Amino acid sequence: MLRFGPATGPVAVVALPLFEEANRTRAFAVTICRALAKRGVASVLPDLPGQGESVVPLADMTLLRMREAMEGVEAKVGTVGRPYAVGIRSGALLNPLGLFFGRWHFAPQEGEDVMRDLLRIALAGNAIPSGSSIYALIGSNNPVVIAGNPISSAMAADLQGAMLYDEPGVPLRTVRLDTDPKPADRHVPGTPLWRRAEPDNDRILAALLAEDIADWIATCEG
Amino acid sequence: MASHAPVSIATQHNKAKTGLALRTDDYDQIDSTVRAVLRDVLGLSEARVAGFNAETPLFGALPELDSMAVAGLLTEIEERLGILIEDDEVDGEMLETFGSLVRFAAAKAPR
């Protein structure tokens, strides 16, 4: 787990997107964390089970177990600071269980949208027979390897019904790219790095998002 | 960093009501949206995509455009234009040239 910034105060717990998009946005997320540190805001970037340096195989993971792992990170961070969830893309689906002081989402996806992307990538890469529906992923006995990521039927079933956390009374802020017509608190210019085959970075966007996160946490902290 | 506004929901509704054919400025907007998606998904330069015309070959001619990239390309076009592309509609022909891809997207756009 990477840690940035001061040892006390609010802590942004950053969740990378699931699967292949994590590789494409990791450098970008680290740039956001460094920019937060410059503004005096602490952050952590955990590898959840099935992600990055984790030794747990992704094939054994369900969304629920990853959410529980994120709850564990929140509980640990909560002993030293006040945790705020920062979710990038499908990373925004990982934070419903922890007692976060607030949630900040960038270009978040509902579980259904994640599954739609996965199905399309699986079809394009011939991981499943052409003409297959999402039930080829949900009903498969063995994990389906999609762009190098083994997705179990339990993970697929979890994802298909997964919703973004949005409960009254808990601060939530959503930021999207201005090319994304879905509703958001703010639309910003930038590049959808999660679509790029070669990992890339967008430092201007990272700085802009870090400023938005820092200002929003300051508002939540009152 | 240039960006292109999506077709507004209000415009789509108005078109649905009046049944008007796609206007030239709407077609231009779809053209520029598809151009921006190719730039963003494939990591092409602004100058390179600006030079694309209807005959510019895409699939098979751009090494960046592999099957994974096609999946991302279609999803981004769907999101930005507010359209839905069925996977069985995707074939080599629609991806053959820049012009064929724009025509496909325009045919799917609400009018």
XYZ file of C-alpha atoms in Angstrom:
333
model
C 0.000 0.000 0.000
C 1.393 3.376 -0.992
C 1.053 6.258 1.496
C 1.407 9.950 0.726
C 1.273 13.204 2.677
C 0.916 14.050 6.376
C 0.428 11.432 9.143
C -2.795 12.902 10.563
C -6.004 14.635 9.490
C -8.284 13.582 6.622
C -7.006 10.710 4.449
C -8.113 10.060 0.885
C -8.382 6.293 0.390
C -7.954 5.920 -3.367
C -9.478 2.935 -5.203
C -8.213 2.117 -8.684
C -10.661 0.712 -11.227
C -11.111 -3.058 -11.451
C -9.182 -5.284 -13.875
C -7.296 -3.940 -16.896
C -8.249 -0.308 -16.264
C -6.214 -0.398 -13.025
C -2.995 -0.774 -15.033
C -3.980 2.114 -17.242
C -4.724 4.529 -14.400
C -2.172 3.613 -11.691
C 0.422 6.251 -12.664
C -2.387 8.805 -12.944
C -3.670 7.901 -9.447
C -0.142 8.229 -7.993
C 0.103 11.689 -9.615
C -3.193 12.670 -7.951
C -1.916 11.389 -4.555
C 1.327 13.396 -4.884
C -0.656 16.508 -5.831
C -2.871 15.959 -2.760
C 0.245 15.695 -0.554
C 1.426 19.065 -1.910
C -1.885 20.482 -0.689
C -1.348 18.922 2.738
C -3.900 16.124 2.267
C -2.830 12.570 3.120
C -3.771 9.643 0.882
C -3.318 5.897 0.576
C -3.401 3.751 -2.563
C -4.019 0.143 -1.495
C -3.684 -2.982 -3.621
C -6.854 -4.883 -2.725
C -6.936 -8.707 -2.939
C -6.785 -9.659 -6.611
C -5.219 -6.297 -7.569
C -1.644 -5.203 -8.311
C 0.904 -6.718 -5.913
C -1.698 -8.814 -4.042
C -0.879 -12.550 -3.791
C -4.580 -13.496 -3.834
C -5.584 -14.732 -7.302
C -8.189 -12.541 -9.000
C -10.035 -15.723 -10.047
C -10.895 -16.314 -6.342
C -12.271 -12.808 -5.853
C -15.819 -11.554 -5.666
C -16.844 -7.911 -5.553
C -18.115 -8.461 -1.991
C -14.699 -9.684 -0.794
C -12.994 -6.712 -2.422
C -15.517 -4.397 -0.745
C -14.787 -6.073 2.593
C -11.066 -5.576 2.009
C -11.720 -1.880 1.350
C -13.720 -1.740 4.591
C -10.600 -3.159 6.306
C -8.445 -0.398 4.801
C -10.975 2.189 5.989
C -10.946 0.744 9.527
C -7.134 0.786 9.621
C -6.878 4.334 8.252
C -9.637 5.367 10.663
C -7.390 4.673 13.663
C -5.037 7.515 12.637
C -7.124 9.878 10.503
C -10.536 10.590 8.994
C -10.992 8.419 5.886
C -12.601 9.763 2.689
C -13.185 7.408 -0.257
C -11.838 8.428 -3.663
C -13.013 6.073 -6.427
C -11.796 6.133 -10.016
C -14.147 4.488 -12.567
C -15.238 1.070 -11.220
C -13.097 1.765 -8.118
C -16.138 3.791 -7.021
C -18.013 0.481 -6.596
C -15.571 -0.697 -3.904
C -16.418 1.693 -1.034
C -20.004 1.021 0.175
C -19.087 -0.892 3.349
C -16.575 1.377 5.084
C -17.623 4.218 7.383
C -16.171 6.894 5.155
C -16.743 10.555 6.042
C -17.568 11.152 2.386
C -17.159 9.736 -1.123
C -15.599 11.418 -4.156
C -15.985 9.654 -7.504
C -14.286 10.298 -10.846
C -16.043 8.956 -13.961
C -17.798 6.288 -11.848
C -19.422 3.253 -13.441
C -22.393 1.216 -12.259
C -21.757 -2.541 -12.154
C -23.949 -3.074 -15.203
C -21.726 -0.738 -17.245
C -18.609 -2.608 -16.108
C -20.178 -5.867 -17.266
C -21.107 -4.353 -20.610
C -17.468 -3.297 -21.134
C -16.222 -6.746 -20.059
C -18.611 -8.530 -22.411
C -17.503 -6.390 -25.335
C -13.807 -6.964 -24.594
C -14.425 -10.709 -24.160
C -16.226 -10.818 -27.521
C -13.566 -8.734 -29.286
C -10.818 -10.988 -27.900
C -12.742 -14.216 -28.696
C -12.734 -15.207 -24.996
C -16.361 -16.337 -25.436
C -18.268 -17.439 -28.567
C -19.566 -14.617 -30.768
C -23.182 -13.753 -30.056
C -22.767 -14.551 -26.325
C -24.586 -12.470 -23.722
C -23.415 -11.572 -20.209
C -24.749 -14.955 -19.105
C -21.698 -16.523 -20.771
C -19.753 -14.764 -17.966
C -22.268 -15.137 -15.126
C -23.055 -18.787 -15.896
C -19.559 -20.062 -16.661
C -18.203 -22.926 -14.535
C -14.624 -21.702 -14.899
C -13.333 -18.133 -14.721
C -13.357 -16.447 -18.123
C -10.019 -14.799 -18.915
C -10.774 -11.328 -20.285
C -7.738 -9.349 -21.453
C -5.553 -11.360 -19.065
C -7.924 -11.092 -16.077
C -9.706 -14.278 -14.905
C -13.257 -13.245 -13.959
C -15.219 -15.815 -11.940
C -18.947 -16.301 -12.360
C -19.395 -15.074 -8.747
C -17.545 -11.847 -9.593
C -19.610 -11.386 -12.748
C -22.878 -11.985 -10.869
C -21.852 -9.540 -8.103
C -20.953 -6.901 -10.664
C -24.126 -7.190 -12.713
C -26.175 -6.001 -9.726
C -23.614 -3.635 -8.190
C -24.694 -0.029 -7.632
C -22.744 3.058 -6.667
C -23.178 4.068 -3.025
C -25.511 7.012 -2.665
C -27.218 7.380 0.711
C -28.825 10.581 1.969
C -26.772 12.413 4.570
C -23.370 11.077 3.487
C -21.367 13.559 1.380
C -20.942 12.407 -2.219
C -19.319 14.296 -5.085
C -19.150 13.103 -8.692
C -16.754 14.520 -11.286
C -16.747 13.424 -14.924
C -14.914 14.314 -18.115
C -16.693 16.906 -20.217
C -16.980 14.319 -23.006
C -19.214 12.235 -20.700
C -22.856 13.376 -20.851
C -23.910 11.623 -17.614
C -24.904 13.896 -14.709
C -22.143 15.072 -12.377
C -21.385 17.824 -9.874
C -18.636 19.005 -12.209
C -17.406 18.214 -15.723
C -13.700 18.731 -16.446
C -11.537 18.625 -19.589
C -9.132 15.705 -19.898
C -8.272 12.349 -21.415
C -10.044 9.015 -20.660
C -6.759 7.282 -19.775
C -8.596 4.039 -18.920
C -9.247 3.537 -22.648
C -5.580 3.731 -23.634
C -3.823 0.456 -24.426
C -0.487 2.004 -23.387
C -0.555 3.418 -19.843
C -0.343 7.188 -20.049
C -0.714 10.142 -17.699
C -2.502 13.497 -17.724
C -0.764 15.744 -15.207
C -2.977 18.754 -15.829
C -6.096 16.679 -15.147
C -4.482 15.034 -12.090
C -3.665 18.466 -10.615
C -7.181 19.718 -11.321
C -8.769 16.654 -9.672
C -6.443 16.868 -6.650
C -7.529 20.489 -6.191
C -11.190 19.439 -6.421
C -10.693 16.617 -3.879
C -8.769 18.866 -1.455
C -11.395 21.642 -1.662
C -14.243 19.169 -1.232
C -12.629 17.471 1.794
C -12.035 20.926 3.303
C -15.753 21.689 2.830
C -16.753 18.349 4.430
C -14.397 18.987 7.342
C -16.108 22.369 7.854
C -7.036 19.887 -24.647
C -9.982 20.153 -27.006
C -13.219 18.495 -26.116
C -16.479 17.988 -27.867
C -19.837 18.435 -26.258
C -22.184 15.460 -26.535
C -25.449 15.791 -28.437
C -27.775 17.305 -25.875
C -30.712 15.312 -24.578
C -33.035 18.224 -25.333
C -31.952 18.256 -28.980
C -32.558 14.535 -29.246
C -36.058 14.902 -27.833
C -36.919 17.751 -30.177
C -35.776 15.731 -33.149
C -37.773 12.744 -31.989
C -40.868 14.936 -31.761
C -40.554 16.612 -35.142
C -39.126 13.596 -36.977
C -36.610 15.829 -38.789
C -33.737 14.229 -40.647
C -30.254 14.660 -39.199
C -29.149 18.256 -39.792
C -25.753 19.065 -41.264
C -24.494 20.573 -38.006
C -25.520 17.400 -36.146
C -23.599 15.325 -38.679
C -20.598 17.622 -38.192
C -20.879 17.129 -34.444
C -20.916 13.337 -34.845
C -17.903 13.609 -37.178
C -15.949 15.632 -34.611
C -17.025 13.347 -31.743
C -15.823 10.216 -33.603
C -12.565 12.043 -34.429
C -12.059 12.942 -30.743
C -12.796 9.362 -29.645
C -10.169 8.000 -32.065
C -7.671 10.527 -30.671
C -8.462 9.691 -27.036
C -8.755 5.908 -27.300
C -5.852 5.276 -29.663
C -3.602 8.018 -28.287
C -3.293 9.700 -31.696
C -2.202 13.310 -32.036
C -4.682 16.113 -32.655
C -2.940 16.850 -35.980
C -3.191 13.237 -37.104
C -6.933 12.889 -36.499
C -7.553 16.352 -37.970
C -6.090 14.988 -41.211
C -8.586 12.098 -41.404
C -11.079 12.247 -44.262
C -13.936 9.937 -45.277
C -11.552 7.651 -47.185
C -8.921 7.309 -44.426
C -8.597 3.560 -43.740
C -8.974 2.505 -40.085
C -9.170 -1.198 -39.197
C -6.103 -2.996 -40.499
C -4.375 0.302 -41.339
C -3.925 1.706 -37.806
C -1.744 -0.655 -35.727
C -3.190 0.957 -32.577
C -6.674 -0.256 -33.505
C -6.629 -3.861 -32.235
C -9.677 -5.790 -31.028
C -9.317 -4.459 -27.447
C -9.198 -0.902 -28.761
C -12.282 -1.548 -30.892
C -14.200 -2.437 -27.711
C -13.115 0.825 -26.030
C -13.786 2.828 -29.176
C -17.371 1.587 -29.482
C -18.137 2.158 -25.800
C -16.781 5.723 -25.906
C -18.798 6.497 -29.059
C -21.922 5.117 -27.354
C -21.375 7.190 -24.221
C -20.553 10.453 -25.955
C -23.351 10.256 -28.518
C -25.919 8.625 -26.238
C -26.454 5.742 -28.674
C -26.489 1.963 -28.266
C -24.432 -0.280 -30.561
C -25.327 -3.986 -30.603
C -22.274 -6.205 -30.784
C -23.667 -8.161 -33.735
C -23.784 -4.911 -35.758
C -20.020 -4.576 -35.488
C -18.214 -5.778 -38.594
C -15.185 -4.985 -40.719
C -17.207 -2.777 -43.017
C -18.227 -0.198 -40.389
C -14.595 0.098 -39.282
C -13.103 0.120 -42.762
C -12.729 3.875 -43.134
C -13.263 6.985 -41.038
C -16.235 7.835 -43.275
C -17.922 4.450 -42.752
C -17.555 4.725 -38.976
C -19.078 8.233 -38.932
C -21.950 7.086 -41.195
C -22.619 4.149 -38.867
C -22.687 6.428 -35.797
C -24.903 8.964 -37.603
C -27.379 6.242 -38.588
C -27.657 5.243 -34.905
C -28.067 8.800 -33.622
C -31.565 9.833 -32.554
C -33.244 12.144 -35.000
